mmCIF file of C-alpha atoms and ligand atoms in Angstrom:
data_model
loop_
_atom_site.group_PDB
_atom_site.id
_atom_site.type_symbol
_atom_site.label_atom_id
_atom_site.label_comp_id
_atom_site.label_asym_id
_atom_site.label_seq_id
_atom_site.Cartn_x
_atom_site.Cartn_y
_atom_site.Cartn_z
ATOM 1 C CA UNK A 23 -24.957 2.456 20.576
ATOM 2 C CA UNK A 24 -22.058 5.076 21.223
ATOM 3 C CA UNK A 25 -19.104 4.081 22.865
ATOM 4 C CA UNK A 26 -18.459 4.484 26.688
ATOM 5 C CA UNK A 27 -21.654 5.642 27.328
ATOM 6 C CA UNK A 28 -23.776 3.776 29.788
ATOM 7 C CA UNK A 29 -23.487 -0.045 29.904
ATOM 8 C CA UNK A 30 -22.856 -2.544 26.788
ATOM 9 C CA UNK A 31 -24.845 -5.422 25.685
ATOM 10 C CA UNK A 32 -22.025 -7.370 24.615
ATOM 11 C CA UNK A 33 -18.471 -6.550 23.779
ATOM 12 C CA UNK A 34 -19.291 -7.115 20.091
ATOM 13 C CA UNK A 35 -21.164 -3.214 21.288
ATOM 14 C CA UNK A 36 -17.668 -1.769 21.889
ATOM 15 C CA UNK A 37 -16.301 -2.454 18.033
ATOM 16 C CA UNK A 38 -15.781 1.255 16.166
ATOM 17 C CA UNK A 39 -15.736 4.476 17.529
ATOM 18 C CA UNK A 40 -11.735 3.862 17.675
ATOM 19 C CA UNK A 41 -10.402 7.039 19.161
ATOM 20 C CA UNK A 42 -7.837 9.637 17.214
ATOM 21 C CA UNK A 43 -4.253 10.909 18.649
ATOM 22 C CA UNK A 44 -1.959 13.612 17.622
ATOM 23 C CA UNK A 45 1.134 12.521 17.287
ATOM 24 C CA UNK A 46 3.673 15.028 18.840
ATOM 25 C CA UNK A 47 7.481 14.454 18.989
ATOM 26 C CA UNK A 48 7.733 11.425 16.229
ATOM 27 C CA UNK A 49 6.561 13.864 13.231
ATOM 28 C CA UNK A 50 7.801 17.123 14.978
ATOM 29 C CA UNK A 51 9.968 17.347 11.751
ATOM 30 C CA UNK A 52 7.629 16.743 9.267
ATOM 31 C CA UNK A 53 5.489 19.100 7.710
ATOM 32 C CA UNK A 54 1.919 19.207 8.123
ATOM 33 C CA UNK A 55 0.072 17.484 11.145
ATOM 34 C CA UNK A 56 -0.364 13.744 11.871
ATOM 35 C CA UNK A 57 -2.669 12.171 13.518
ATOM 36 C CA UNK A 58 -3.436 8.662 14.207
ATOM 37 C CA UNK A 59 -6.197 6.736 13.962
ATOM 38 C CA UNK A 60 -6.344 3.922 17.088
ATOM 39 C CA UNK A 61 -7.945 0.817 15.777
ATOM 40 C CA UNK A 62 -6.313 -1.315 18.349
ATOM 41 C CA UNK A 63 -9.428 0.379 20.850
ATOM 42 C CA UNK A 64 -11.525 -2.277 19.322
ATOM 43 C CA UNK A 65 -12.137 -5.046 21.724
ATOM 44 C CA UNK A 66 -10.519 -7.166 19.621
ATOM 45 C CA UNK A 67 -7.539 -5.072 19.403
ATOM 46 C CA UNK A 68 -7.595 -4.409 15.494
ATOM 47 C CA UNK A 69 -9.676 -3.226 12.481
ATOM 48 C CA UNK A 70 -10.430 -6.322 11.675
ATOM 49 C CA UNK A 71 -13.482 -6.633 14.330
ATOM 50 C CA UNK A 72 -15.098 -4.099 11.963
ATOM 51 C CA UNK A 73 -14.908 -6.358 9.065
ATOM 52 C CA UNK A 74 -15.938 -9.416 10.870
ATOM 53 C CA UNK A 75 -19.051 -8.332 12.433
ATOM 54 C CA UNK A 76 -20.028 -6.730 9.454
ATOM 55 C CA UNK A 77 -19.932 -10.185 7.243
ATOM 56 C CA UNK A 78 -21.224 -12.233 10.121
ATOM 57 C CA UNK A 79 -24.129 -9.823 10.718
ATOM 58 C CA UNK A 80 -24.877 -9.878 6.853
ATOM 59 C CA UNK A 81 -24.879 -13.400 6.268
ATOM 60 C CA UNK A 82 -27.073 -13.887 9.642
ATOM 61 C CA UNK A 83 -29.792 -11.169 8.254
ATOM 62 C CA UNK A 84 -29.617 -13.316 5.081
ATOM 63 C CA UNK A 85 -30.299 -16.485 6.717
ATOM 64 C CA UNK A 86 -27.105 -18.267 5.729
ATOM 65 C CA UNK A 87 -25.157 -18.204 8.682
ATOM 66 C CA UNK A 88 -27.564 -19.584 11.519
ATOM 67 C CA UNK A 89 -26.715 -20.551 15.389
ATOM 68 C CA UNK A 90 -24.579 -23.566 15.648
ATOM 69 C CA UNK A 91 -22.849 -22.726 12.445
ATOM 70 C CA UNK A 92 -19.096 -22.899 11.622
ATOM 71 C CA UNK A 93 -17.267 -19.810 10.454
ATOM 72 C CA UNK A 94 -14.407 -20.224 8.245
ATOM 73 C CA UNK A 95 -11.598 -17.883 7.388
ATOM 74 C CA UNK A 96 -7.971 -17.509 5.864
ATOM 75 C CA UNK A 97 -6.272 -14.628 8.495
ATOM 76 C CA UNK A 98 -2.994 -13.351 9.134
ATOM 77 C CA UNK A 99 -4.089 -13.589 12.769
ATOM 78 C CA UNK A 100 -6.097 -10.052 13.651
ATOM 79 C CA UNK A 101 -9.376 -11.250 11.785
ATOM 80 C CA UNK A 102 -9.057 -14.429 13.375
ATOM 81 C CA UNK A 103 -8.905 -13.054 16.611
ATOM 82 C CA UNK A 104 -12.339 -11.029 15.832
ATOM 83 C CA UNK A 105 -14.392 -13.967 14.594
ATOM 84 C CA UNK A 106 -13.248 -16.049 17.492
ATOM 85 C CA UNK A 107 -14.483 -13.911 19.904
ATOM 86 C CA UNK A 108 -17.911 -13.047 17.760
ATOM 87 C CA UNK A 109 -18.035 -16.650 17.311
ATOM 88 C CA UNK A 110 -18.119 -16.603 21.229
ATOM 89 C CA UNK A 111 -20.109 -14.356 22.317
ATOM 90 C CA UNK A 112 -22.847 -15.487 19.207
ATOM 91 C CA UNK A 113 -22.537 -19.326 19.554
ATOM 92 C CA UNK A 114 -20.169 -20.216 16.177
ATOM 93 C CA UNK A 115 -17.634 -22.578 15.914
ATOM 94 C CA UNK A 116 -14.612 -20.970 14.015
ATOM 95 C CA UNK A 117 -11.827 -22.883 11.878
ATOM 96 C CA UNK A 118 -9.035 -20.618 10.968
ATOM 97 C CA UNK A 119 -6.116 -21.131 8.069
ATOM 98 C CA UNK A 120 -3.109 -18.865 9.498
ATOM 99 C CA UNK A 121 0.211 -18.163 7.305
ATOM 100 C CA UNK A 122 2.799 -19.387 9.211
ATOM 101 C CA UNK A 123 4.515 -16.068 9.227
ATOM 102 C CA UNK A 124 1.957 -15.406 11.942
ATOM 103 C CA UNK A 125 3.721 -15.418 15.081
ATOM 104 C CA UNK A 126 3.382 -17.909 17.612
ATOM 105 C CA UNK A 127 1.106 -15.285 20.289
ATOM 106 C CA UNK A 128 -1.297 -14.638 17.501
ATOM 107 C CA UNK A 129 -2.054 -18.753 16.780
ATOM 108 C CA UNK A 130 -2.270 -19.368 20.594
ATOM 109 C CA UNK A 131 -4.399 -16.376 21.348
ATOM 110 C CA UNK A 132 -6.734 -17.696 18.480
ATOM 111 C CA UNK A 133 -6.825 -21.191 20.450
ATOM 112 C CA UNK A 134 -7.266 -19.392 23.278
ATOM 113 C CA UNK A 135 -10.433 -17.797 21.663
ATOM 114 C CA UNK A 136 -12.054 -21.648 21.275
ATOM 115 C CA UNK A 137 -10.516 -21.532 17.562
ATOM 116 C CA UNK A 138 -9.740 -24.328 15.906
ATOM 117 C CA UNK A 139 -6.316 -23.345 13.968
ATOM 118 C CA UNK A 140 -4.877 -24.730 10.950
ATOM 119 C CA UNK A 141 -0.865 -23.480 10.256
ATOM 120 C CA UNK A 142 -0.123 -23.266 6.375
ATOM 121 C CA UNK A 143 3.349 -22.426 4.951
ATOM 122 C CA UNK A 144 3.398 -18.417 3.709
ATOM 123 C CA UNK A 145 6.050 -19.184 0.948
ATOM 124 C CA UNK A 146 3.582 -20.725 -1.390
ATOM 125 C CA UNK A 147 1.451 -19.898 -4.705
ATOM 126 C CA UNK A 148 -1.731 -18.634 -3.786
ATOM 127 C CA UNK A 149 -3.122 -21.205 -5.646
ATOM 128 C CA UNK A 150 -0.866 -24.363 -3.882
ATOM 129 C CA UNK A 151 -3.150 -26.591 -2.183
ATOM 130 C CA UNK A 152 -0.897 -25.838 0.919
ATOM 131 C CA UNK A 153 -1.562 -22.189 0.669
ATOM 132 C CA UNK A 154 -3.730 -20.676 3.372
ATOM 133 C CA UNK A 155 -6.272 -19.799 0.702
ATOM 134 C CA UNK A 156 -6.681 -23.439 -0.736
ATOM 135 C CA UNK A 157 -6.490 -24.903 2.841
ATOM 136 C CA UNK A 158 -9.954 -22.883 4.170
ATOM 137 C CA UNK A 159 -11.914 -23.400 0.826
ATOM 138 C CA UNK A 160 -10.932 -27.178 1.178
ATOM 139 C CA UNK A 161 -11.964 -26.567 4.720
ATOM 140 C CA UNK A 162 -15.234 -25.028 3.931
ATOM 141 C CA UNK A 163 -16.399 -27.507 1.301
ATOM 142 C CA UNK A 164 -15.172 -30.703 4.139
ATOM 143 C CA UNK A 165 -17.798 -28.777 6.655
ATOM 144 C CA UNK A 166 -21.842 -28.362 6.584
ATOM 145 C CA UNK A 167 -23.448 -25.480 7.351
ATOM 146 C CA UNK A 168 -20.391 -24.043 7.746
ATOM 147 C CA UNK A 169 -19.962 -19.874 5.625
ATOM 148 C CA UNK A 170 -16.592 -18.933 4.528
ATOM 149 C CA UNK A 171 -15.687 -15.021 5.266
ATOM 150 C CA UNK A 172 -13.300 -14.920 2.370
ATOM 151 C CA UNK A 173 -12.301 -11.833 3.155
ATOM 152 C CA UNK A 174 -10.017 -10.825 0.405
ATOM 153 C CA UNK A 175 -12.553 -11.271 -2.082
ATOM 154 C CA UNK A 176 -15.512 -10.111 -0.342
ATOM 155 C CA UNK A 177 -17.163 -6.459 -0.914
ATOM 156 C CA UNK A 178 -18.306 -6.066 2.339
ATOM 157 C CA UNK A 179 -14.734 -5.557 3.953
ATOM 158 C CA UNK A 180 -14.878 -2.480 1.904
ATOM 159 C CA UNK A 181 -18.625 -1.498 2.961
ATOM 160 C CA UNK A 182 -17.647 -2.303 6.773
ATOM 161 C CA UNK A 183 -14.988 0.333 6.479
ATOM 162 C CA UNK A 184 -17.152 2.685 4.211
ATOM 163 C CA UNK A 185 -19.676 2.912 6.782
ATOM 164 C CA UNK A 186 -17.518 3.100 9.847
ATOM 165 C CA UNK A 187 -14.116 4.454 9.677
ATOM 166 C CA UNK A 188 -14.532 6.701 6.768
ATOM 167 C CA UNK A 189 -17.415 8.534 8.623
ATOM 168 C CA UNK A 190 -15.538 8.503 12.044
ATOM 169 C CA UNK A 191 -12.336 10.120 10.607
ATOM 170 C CA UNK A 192 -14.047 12.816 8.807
ATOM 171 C CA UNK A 193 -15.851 13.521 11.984
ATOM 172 C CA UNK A 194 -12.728 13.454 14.026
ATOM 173 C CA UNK A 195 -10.916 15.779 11.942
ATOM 174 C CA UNK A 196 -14.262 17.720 11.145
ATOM 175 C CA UNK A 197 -13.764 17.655 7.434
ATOM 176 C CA UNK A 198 -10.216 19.304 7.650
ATOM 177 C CA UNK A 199 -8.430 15.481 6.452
ATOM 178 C CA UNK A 200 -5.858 16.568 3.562
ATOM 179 C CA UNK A 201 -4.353 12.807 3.076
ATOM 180 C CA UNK A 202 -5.214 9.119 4.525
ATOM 181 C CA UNK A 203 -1.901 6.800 4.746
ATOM 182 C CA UNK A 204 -3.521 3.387 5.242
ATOM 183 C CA UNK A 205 -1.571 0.047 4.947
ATOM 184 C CA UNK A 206 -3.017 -2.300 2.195
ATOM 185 C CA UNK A 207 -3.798 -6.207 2.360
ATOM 186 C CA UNK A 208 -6.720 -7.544 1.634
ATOM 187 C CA UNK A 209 -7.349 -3.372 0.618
ATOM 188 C CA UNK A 210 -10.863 -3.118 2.585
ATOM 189 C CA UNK A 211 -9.940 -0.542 5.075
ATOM 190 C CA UNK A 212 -8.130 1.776 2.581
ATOM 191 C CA UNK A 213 -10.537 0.879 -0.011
ATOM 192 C CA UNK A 214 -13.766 1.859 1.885
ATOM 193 C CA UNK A 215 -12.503 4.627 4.053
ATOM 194 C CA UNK A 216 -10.818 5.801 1.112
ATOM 195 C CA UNK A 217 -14.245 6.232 -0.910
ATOM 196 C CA UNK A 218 -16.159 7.290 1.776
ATOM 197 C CA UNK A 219 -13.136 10.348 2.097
ATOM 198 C CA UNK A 220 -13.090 11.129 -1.014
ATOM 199 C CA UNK A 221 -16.910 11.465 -1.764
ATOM 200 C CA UNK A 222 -17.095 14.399 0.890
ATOM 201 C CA UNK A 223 -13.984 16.198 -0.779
ATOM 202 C CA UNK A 224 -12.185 14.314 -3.637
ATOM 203 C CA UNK A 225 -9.006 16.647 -2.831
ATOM 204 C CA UNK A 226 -8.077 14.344 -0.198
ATOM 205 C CA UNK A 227 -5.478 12.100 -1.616
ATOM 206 C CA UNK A 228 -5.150 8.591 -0.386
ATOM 207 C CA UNK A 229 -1.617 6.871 -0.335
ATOM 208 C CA UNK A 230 -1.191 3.210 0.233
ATOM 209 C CA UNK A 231 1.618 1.421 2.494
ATOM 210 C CA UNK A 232 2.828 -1.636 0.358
ATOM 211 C CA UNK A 233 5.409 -4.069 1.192
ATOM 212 C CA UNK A 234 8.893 -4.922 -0.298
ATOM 213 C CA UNK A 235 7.650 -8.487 -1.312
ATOM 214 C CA UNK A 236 4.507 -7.666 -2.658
ATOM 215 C CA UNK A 237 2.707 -7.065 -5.495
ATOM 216 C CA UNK A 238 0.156 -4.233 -4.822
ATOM 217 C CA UNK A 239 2.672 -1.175 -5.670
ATOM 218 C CA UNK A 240 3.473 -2.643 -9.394
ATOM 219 C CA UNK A 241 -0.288 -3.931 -10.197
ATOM 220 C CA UNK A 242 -1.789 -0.672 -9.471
ATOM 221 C CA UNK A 243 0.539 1.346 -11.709
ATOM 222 C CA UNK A 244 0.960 -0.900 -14.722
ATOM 223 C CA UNK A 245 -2.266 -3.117 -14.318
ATOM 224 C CA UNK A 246 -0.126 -6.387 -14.193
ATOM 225 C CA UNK A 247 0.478 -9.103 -11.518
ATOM 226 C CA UNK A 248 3.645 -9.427 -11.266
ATOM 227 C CA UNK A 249 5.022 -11.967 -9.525
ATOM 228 C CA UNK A 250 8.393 -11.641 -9.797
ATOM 229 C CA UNK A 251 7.901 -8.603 -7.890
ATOM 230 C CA UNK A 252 7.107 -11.882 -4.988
ATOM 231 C CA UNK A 253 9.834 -12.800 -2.245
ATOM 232 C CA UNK A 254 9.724 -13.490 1.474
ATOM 233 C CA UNK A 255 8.868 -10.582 4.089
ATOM 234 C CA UNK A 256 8.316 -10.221 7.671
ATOM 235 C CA UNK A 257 5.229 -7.689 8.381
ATOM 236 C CA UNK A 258 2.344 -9.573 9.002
ATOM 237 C CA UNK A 259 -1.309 -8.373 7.335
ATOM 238 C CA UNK A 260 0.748 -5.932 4.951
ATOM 239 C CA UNK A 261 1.086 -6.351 1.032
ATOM 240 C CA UNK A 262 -0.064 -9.567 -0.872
ATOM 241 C CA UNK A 263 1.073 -11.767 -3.453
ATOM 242 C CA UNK A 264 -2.265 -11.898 -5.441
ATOM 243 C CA UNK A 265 -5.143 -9.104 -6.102
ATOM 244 C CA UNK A 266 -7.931 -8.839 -3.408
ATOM 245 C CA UNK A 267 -11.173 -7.647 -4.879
ATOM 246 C CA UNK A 268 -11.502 -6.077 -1.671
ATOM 247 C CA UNK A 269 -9.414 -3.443 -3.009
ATOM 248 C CA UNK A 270 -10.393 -0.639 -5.263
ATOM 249 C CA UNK A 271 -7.454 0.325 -7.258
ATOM 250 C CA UNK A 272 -9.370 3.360 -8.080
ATOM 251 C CA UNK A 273 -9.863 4.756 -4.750
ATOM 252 C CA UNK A 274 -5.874 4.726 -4.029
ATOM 253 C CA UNK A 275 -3.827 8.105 -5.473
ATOM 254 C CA UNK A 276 -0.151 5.795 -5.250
ATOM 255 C CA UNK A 277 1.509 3.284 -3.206
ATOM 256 C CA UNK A 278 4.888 3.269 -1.312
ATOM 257 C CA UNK A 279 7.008 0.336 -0.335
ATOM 258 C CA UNK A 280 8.343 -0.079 3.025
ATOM 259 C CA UNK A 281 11.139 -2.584 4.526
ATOM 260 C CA UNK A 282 10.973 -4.918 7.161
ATOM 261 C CA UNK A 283 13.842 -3.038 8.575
ATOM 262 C CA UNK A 284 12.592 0.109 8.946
ATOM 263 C CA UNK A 285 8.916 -0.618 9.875
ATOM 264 C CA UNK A 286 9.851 -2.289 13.004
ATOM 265 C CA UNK A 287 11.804 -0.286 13.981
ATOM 266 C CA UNK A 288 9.822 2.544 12.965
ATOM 267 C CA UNK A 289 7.014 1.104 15.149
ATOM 268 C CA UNK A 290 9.456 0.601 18.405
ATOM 269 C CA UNK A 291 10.065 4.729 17.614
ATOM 270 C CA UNK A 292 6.255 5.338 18.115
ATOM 271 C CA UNK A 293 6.352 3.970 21.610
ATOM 272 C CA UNK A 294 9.181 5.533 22.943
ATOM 273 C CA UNK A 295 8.379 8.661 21.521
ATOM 274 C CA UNK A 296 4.395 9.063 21.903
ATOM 275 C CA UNK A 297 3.635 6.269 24.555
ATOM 276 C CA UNK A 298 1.642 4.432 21.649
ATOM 277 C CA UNK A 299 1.885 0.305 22.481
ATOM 278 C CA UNK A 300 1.792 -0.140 18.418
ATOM 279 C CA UNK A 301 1.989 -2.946 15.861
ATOM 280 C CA UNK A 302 4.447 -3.731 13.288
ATOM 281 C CA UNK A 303 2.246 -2.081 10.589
ATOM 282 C CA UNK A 304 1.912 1.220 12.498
ATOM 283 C CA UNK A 305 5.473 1.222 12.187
ATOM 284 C CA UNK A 306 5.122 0.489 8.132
ATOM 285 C CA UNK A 307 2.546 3.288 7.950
ATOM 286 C CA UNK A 308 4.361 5.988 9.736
ATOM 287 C CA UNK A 309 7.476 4.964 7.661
ATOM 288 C CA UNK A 310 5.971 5.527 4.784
ATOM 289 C CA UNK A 311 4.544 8.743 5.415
ATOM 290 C CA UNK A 312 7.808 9.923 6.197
ATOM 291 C CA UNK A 313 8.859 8.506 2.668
ATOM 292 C CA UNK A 314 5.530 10.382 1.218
ATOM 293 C CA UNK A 315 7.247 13.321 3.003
ATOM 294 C CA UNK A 316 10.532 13.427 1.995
ATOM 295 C CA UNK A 317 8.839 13.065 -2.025
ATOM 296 C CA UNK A 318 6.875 16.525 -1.010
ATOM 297 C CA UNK A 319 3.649 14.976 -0.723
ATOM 298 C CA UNK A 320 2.564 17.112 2.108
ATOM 299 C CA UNK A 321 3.401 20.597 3.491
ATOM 300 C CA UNK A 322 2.885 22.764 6.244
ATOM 301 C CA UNK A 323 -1.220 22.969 6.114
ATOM 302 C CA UNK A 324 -1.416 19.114 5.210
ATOM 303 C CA UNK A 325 -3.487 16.885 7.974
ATOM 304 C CA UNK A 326 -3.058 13.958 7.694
ATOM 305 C CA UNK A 327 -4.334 10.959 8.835
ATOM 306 C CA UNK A 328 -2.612 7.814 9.581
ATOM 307 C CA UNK A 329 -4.382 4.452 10.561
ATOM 308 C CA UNK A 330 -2.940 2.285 13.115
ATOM 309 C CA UNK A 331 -4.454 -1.124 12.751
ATOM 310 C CA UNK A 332 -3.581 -3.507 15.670
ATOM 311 C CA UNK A 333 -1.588 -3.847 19.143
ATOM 312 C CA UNK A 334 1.992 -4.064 19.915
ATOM 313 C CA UNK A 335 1.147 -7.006 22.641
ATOM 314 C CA UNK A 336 0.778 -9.086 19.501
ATOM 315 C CA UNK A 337 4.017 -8.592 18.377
ATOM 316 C CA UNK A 338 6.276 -9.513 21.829
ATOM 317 C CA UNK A 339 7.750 -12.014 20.229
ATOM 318 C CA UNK A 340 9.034 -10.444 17.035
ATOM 319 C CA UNK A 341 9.473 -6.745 16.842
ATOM 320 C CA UNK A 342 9.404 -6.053 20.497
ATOM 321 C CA UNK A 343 12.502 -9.064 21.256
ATOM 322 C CA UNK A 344 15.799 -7.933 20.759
ATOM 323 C CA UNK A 345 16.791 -11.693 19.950
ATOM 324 C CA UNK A 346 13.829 -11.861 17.181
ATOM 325 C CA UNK A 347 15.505 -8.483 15.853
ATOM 326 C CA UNK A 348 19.121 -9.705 15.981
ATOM 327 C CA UNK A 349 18.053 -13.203 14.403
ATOM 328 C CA UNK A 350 16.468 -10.844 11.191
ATOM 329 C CA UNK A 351 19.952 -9.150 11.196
ATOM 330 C CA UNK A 352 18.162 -5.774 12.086
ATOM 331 C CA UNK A 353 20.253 -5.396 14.984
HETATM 332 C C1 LIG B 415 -1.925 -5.803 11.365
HETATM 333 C C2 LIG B 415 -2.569 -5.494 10.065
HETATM 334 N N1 LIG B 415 -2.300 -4.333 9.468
HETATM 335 C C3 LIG B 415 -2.857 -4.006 8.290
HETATM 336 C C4 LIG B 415 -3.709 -4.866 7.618
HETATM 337 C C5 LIG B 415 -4.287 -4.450 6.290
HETATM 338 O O1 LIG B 415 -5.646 -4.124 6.336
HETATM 339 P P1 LIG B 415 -6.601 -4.484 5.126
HETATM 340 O O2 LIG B 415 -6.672 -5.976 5.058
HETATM 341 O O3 LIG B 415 -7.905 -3.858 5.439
HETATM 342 O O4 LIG B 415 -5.976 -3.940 3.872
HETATM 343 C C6 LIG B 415 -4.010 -6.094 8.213
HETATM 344 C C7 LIG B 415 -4.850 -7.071 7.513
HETATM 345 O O5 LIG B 415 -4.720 -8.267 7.669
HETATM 346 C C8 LIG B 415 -3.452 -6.420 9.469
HETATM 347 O O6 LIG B 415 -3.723 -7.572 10.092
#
């Protein structure tokens, strides 16, 4: 069905179709043209209601995941959010292993959703029991008839974005895209709207947002993990300290790194200066297209196309409370 016209079904009808800005005073100085893809227009406020539907409405077409089932996930918050409320409106329960970087809005909002929330400590191994990956697999084994999203290692992340937001931009921008800046975690939306870009004119260059913590950047130019490149950060969804299948290495031109610092407030620029209510990783993604920019990436002809994955009401608590910024020494 197409978006805002006539009368949904269900809100799971109003997922895609995310509308596309031009940013005006923020990258006056820059050269080229920005523009910036909304994704928190999703009912669910994020990208992630993409993925979600996607894998639940695969595994229901191949039987597995029939009513009364439990869905089971490991989610920095926003794909949490999106299964809950498919999980609603389609009659799943839905157990959720969050990082405890998550902040406190995003766990209760999942509650608040009729999730059943487990908090795991983000300063682990991926492979320590504790570790929100361990804790959902255990989770998943514990339950019957219960289907585990896994969506860092699950191809059709990339195929949800391959088939929706790949097609969307180049129709928005009616073929003229030059570059996609698109922040990487589990990799599926730069992955598949990265391929799907490329395949109708492999000029366009896709550049990654990675975070100062993580180990995306170093794996994807030297083909090693590693995890001494690993320490503590604040951005939520961004970076990773493993390798998602769910990202295709080969799709992605380079990666920059962005800081906590600058991200946030980065992101607080994009609402005072373009009336955009924005999450933290909008901020990382328009940071680091500044950074492409200052390297000469793109110049005055260049459109390019930044995607902004969730809302700033998730983020009240951290980036949006002076106290949260003072207590990170950022003010
Ligand atoms: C707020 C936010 N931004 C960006 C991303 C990265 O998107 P992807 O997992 O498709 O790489 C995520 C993923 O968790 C996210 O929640």
């Amino acid at each position: 069905m197409i978006r805002n016209q006539g009368i949904s079904n269900t809100i799971l009808d109003l997922v895609g179709e995310t509308p596309m800005v031009k940013l005006q005073r923020i990258t006056k100085k820059l050269k080229g043209s920005y523009y910036a893809k909304l994704e928190a227009f999703n009912p669910g406020l994020s990208q992630k209601d993409r993925i979600a539907l996607h894998i639940v409405e695969n595994a229901e077409k191949k039987g597995i995941l029939k009513k009364g089932a439990t869905i089971v996930e490991t989610t920095s918050g926003n794909t949490g959010y999106s299964l809950a409320m498919i999980g609603l409106v389609k009659g799943y329960k839905c157990i959720l292993a969050v990082s405890d970087k998550s902040s406190q809005d995003k766990i209760d909002l999942l509650k608040t959703m009729g999730a059943e929330v487990h908090v795991c400590p983000a300063n682990v191994p991926a492979a320590d029991p504790r570790s929100y990956y361990e804790v959902a697999k255990s989770i998943h084994k514990k339950t019957p008839n219960s289907v585990y999203i896994n969506q860092y290692f699950n191809e059709l992340n990339i195929d949800a974005h391959y088939r929706t937001t790949g097609p969307e931009i180049w129709k928005q921008t009616e073929g003229k895209i030059t570059h996609l800046v698109v922040a990487s975690g589990t990799g599926g939306t730069i992955s598949g709207t990265g391929k799907y870009l490329k395949e109708q004119n492999p000029n366009i260059k896709v550049l990654g947002v990675d975070a100062i913590g993580s180990v995306l950047k170093k794996y994807h130019e030297t083909g090693q993990l590693d995890l001494n490149e690993v320490s503590p950060y604040k951005i939520e969804g961004l970076g990773k300290n493993l390798i998602p299948t769910a990202t295709n290495f080969d799709v992605i031109d380079i990666y920059e790194k962005v800081s906590d610092k600058e991200a946030a407030f980065t992101a607080r620029e994009i609402v005072k200066k373009e009336g955009i209510f924005c999450g933290y990783t909008c901020g990382a993604v328009l940071q680091a297209a500044r950074q492409y920019e200052k390297q000469d990436y793109f110049n005055k002809d260049s459109v390019v196309v930044l995607i902004f994955p969730d809302h700033g009401s998730r983020y009240m608590n951290k980036i949006y409370n002076d106290s949260w910024m003072k207590e990170q020494g950022f003010i």
